[in-house]
mmCIF file of C-alpha atoms in Angstrom:
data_model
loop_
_atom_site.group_PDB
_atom_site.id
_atom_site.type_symbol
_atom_site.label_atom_id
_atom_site.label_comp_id
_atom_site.label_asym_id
_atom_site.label_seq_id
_atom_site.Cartn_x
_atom_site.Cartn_y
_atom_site.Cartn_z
ATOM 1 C CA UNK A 1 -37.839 26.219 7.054
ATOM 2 C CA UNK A 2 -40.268 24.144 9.241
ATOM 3 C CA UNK A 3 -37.351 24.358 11.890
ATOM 4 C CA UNK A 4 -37.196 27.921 11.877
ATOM 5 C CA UNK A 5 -40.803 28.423 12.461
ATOM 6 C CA UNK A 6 -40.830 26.220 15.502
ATOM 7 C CA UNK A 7 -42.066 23.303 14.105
ATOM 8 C CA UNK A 8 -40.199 20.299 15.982
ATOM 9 C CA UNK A 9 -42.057 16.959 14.633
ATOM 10 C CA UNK A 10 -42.674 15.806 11.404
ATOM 11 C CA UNK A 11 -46.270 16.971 11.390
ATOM 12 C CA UNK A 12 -46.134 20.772 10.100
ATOM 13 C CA UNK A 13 -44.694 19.503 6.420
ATOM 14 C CA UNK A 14 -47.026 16.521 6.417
ATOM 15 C CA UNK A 15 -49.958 18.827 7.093
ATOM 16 C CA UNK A 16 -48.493 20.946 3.972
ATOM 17 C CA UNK A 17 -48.133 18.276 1.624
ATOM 18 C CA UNK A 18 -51.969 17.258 2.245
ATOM 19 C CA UNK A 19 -53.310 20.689 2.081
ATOM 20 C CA UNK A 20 -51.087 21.089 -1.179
ATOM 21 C CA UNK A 21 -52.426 18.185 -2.615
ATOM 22 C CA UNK A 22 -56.242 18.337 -1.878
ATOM 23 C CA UNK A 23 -55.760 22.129 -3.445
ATOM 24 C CA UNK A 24 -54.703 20.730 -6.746
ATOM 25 C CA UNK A 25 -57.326 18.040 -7.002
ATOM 26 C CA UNK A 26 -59.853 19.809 -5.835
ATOM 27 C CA UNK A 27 -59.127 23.220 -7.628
ATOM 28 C CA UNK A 28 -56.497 23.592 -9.219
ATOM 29 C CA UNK A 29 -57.185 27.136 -10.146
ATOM 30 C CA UNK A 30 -56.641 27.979 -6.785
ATOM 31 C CA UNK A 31 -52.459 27.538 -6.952
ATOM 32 C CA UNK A 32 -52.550 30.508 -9.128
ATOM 33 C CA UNK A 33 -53.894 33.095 -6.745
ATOM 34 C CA UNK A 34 -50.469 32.395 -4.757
ATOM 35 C CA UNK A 35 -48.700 35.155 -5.499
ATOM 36 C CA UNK A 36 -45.215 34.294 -7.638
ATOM 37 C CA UNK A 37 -43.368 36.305 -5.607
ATOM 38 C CA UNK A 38 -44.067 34.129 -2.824
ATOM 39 C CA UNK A 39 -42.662 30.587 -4.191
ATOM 40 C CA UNK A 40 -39.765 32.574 -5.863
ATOM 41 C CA UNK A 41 -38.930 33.696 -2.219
ATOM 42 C CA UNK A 42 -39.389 30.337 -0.621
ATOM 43 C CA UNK A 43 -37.008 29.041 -3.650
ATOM 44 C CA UNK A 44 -34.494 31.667 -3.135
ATOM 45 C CA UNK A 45 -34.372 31.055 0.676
ATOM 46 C CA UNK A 46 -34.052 27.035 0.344
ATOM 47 C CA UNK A 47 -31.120 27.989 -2.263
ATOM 48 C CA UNK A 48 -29.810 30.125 -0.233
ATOM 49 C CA UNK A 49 -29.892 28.148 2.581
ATOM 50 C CA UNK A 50 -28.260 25.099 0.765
ATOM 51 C CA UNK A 51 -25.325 27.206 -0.407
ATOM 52 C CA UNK A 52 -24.543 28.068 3.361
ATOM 53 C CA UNK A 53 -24.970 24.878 4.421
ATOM 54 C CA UNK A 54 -22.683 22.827 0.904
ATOM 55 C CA UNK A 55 -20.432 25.764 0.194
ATOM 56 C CA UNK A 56 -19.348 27.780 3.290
ATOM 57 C CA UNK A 57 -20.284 26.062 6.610
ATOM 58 C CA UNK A 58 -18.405 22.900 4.807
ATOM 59 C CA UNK A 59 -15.460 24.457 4.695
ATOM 60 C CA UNK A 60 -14.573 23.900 8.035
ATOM 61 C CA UNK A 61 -15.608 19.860 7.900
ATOM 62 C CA UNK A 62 -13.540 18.934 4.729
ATOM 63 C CA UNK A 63 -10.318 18.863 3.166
ATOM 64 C CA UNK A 64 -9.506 21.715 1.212
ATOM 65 C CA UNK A 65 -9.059 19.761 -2.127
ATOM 66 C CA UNK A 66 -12.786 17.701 -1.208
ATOM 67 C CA UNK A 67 -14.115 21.556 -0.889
ATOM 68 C CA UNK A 68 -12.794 22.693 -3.941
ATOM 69 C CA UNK A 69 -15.028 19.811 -5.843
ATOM 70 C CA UNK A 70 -17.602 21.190 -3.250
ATOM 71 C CA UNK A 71 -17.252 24.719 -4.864
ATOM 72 C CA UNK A 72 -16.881 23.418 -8.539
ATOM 73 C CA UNK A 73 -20.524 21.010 -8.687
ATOM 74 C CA UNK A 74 -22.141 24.267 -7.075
ATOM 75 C CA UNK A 75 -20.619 26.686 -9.815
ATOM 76 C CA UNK A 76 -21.332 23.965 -12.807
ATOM 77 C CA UNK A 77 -25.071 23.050 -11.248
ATOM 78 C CA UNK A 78 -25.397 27.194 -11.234
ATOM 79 C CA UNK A 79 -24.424 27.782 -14.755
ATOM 80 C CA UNK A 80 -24.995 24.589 -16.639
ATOM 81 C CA UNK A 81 -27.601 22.040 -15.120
ATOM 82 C CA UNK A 82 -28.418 19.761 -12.369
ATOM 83 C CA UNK A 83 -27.300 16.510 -14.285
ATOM 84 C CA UNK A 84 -24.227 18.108 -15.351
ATOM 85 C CA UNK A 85 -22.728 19.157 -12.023
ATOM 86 C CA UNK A 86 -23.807 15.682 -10.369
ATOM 87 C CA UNK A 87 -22.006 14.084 -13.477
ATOM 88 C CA UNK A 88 -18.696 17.045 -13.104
ATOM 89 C CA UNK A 89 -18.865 15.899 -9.009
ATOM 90 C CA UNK A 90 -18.666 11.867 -9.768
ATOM 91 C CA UNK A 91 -15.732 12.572 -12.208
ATOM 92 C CA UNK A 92 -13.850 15.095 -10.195
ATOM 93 C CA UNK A 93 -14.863 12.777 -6.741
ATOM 94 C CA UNK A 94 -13.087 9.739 -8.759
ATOM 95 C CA UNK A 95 -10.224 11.478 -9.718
ATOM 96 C CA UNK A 96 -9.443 12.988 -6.365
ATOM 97 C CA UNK A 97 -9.912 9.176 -4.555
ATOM 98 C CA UNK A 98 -7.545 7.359 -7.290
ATOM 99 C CA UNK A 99 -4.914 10.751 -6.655
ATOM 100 C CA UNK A 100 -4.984 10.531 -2.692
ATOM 101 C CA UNK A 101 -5.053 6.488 -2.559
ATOM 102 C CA UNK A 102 -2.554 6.620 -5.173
ATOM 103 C CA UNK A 103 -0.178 8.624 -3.350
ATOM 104 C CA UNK A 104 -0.356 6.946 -0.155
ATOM 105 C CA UNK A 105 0.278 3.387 -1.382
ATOM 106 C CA UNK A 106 3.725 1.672 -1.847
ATOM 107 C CA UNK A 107 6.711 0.066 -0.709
ATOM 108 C CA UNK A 108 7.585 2.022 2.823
ATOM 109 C CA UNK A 109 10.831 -0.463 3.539
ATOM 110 C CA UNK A 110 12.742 -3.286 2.524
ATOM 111 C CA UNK A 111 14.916 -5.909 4.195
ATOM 112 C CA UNK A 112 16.130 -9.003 4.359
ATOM 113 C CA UNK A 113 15.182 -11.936 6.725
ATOM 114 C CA UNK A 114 18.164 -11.740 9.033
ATOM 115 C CA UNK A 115 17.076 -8.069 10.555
ATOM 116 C CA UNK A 116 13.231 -8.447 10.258
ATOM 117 C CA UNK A 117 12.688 -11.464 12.653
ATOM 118 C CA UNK A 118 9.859 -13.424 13.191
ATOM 119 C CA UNK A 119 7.598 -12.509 16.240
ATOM 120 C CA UNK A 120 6.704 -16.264 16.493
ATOM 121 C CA UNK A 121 8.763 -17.802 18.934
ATOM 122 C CA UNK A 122 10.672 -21.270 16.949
ATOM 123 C CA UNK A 123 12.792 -23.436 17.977
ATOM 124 C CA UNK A 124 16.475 -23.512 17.879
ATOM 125 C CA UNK A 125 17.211 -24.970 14.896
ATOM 126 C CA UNK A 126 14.813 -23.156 13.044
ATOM 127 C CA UNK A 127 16.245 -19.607 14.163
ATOM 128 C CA UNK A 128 19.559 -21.362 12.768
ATOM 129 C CA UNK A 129 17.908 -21.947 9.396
ATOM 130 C CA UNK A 130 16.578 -18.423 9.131
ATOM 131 C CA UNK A 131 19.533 -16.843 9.804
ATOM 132 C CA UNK A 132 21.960 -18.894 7.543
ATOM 133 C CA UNK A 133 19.390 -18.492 4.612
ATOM 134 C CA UNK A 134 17.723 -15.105 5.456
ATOM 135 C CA UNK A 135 19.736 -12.916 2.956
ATOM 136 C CA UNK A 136 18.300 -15.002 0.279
ATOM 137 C CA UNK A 137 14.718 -13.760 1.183
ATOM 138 C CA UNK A 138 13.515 -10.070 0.214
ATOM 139 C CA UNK A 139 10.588 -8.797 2.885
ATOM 140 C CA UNK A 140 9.032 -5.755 1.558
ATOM 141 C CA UNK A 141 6.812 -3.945 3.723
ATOM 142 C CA UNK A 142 3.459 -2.380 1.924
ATOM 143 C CA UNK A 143 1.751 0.426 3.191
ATOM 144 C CA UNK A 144 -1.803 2.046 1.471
ATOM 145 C CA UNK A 145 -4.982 0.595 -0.380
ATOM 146 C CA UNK A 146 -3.916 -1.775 -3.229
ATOM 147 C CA UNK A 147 -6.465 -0.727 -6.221
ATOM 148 C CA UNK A 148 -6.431 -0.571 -9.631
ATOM 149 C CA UNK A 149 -4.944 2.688 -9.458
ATOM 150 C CA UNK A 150 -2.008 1.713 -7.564
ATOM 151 C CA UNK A 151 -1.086 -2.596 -7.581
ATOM 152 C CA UNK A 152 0.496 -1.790 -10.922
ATOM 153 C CA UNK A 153 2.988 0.204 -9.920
ATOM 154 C CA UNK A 154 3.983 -0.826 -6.318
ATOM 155 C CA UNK A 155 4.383 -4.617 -7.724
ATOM 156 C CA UNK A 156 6.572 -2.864 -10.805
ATOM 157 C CA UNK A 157 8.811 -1.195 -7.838
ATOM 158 C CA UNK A 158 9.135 -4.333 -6.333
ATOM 159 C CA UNK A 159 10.367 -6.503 -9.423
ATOM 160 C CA UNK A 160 12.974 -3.054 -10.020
ATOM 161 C CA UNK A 161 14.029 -3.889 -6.689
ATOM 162 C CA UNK A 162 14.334 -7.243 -7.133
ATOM 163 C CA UNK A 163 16.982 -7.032 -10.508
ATOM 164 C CA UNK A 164 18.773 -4.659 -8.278
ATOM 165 C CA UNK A 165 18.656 -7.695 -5.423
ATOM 166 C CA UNK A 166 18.112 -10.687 -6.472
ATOM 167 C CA UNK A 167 16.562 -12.996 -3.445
ATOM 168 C CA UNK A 168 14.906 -16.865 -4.224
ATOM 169 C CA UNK A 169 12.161 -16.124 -1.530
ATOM 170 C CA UNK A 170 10.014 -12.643 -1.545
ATOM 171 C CA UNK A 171 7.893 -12.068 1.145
ATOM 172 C CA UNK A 172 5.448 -8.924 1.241
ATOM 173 C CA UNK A 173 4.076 -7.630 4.313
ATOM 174 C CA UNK A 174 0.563 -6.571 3.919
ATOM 175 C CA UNK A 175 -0.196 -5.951 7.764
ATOM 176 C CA UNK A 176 -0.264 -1.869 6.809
ATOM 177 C CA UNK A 177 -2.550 -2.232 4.193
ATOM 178 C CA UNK A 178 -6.304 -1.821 5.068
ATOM 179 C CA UNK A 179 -7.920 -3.145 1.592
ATOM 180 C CA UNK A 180 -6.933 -4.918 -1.448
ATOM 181 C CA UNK A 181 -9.290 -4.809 -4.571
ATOM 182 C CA UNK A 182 -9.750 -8.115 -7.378
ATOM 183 C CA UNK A 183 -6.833 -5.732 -9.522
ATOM 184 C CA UNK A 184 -4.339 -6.121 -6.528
ATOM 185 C CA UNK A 185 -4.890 -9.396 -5.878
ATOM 186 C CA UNK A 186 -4.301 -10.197 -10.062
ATOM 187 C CA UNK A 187 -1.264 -7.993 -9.718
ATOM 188 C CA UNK A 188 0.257 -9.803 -6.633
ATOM 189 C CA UNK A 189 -0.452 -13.241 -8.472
ATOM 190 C CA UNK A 190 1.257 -11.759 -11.779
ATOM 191 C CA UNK A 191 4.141 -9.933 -9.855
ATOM 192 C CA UNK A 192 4.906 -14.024 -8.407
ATOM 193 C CA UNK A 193 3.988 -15.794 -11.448
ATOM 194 C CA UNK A 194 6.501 -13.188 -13.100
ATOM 195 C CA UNK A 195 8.698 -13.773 -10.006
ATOM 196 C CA UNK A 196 9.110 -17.503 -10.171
ATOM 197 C CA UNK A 197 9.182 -18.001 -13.969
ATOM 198 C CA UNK A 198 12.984 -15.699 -13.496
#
């Protein structure tokens, strides 16, 4: 509002906050010759103003799905509380990040050492070894944030692979995956505990 009447610094709601407060302690009886009408408007135009701004100018900045949680926390915040629609938003926002991360994260290819080569240049007899033994090792290529919502099930669809083709070396490739939380690191360590003990 400070904005809109031309106030560029920092000084104009300072200034109000002082007169505001030197009101009160000097006479408080003085607050209640402002006339209701007037805070109800200055409410009604910061609400206003803050539904423009959260429900339809954000539109065109999110994701649909992130707008729809947008939309809901206004609605529940309008017809229940404050504490409720921050506590409807942190639910919904949790959901929605365990969903997407969810469904981006898994096992993207599979192969065994004699097409996925090395980039490290070895010596002869090395490449030799690799490609005599290389159908014995499994190289599974992981894509997406390993969480607690998801290191469960992509090391599951691993080991299902692994009955299906059985290999005495497993290596996973995490270069496509960005983060790994303390659950995927416990899963990984299961999924080879689980791996060797076969």
């Amino acid at each position: 509002i400070a904005k809109q009447l031309g106030a560029e610094t920092r000084l104009g709601p300072r200034m109000l906050v002082v007169t505001l407060t030197i009101l009160y302690f000097l006479s408080p009886s003085l607050i209640g010759y402002v006339p209701r009408f007037l805070i109800g408007g200055l409410v009604m135009c910061v609400a206003v103003e803050m539904l423009d701004e959260w429900v339809w100018t954000s539109r065109t900045r999110v994701a649909q799905n992130e707008h729809l949680i947008i939309v809901a926390i206004g609605l529940t915040i309008g017809t229940v509380d404050l504490i409720t629609g921050v506590i409807v938003g942190l639910l919904l926002s949790l959901i929605y990040c365990a969903v997407e991360y969810n469904a981006v994260t898994g096992v993207i290819a599979e192969d065994h050492l004699g097409p996925a080569k090395s980039n490290v240049e070895r010596p002869l007899e090395h490449r030799r070894v690799l490609v005599s033994k290389g159908k014995q090792a499994r190289v599974f290529w992981l894509e997406g944030y390993l969480f607690f919502g998801s290191a469960v099930a992509v090391t599951d669809t691993i080991q299902e692979k692994l009955k299906k083709n059985a290999a005495r070396w497993v290596i996973l490739d995490l270069s496509r995956v960005p983060a790994v939380d303390a659950s995927g690191v416990y899963a990984i360590v299961d999924l080879a505990k689980r791996i060797s003990g076969r």
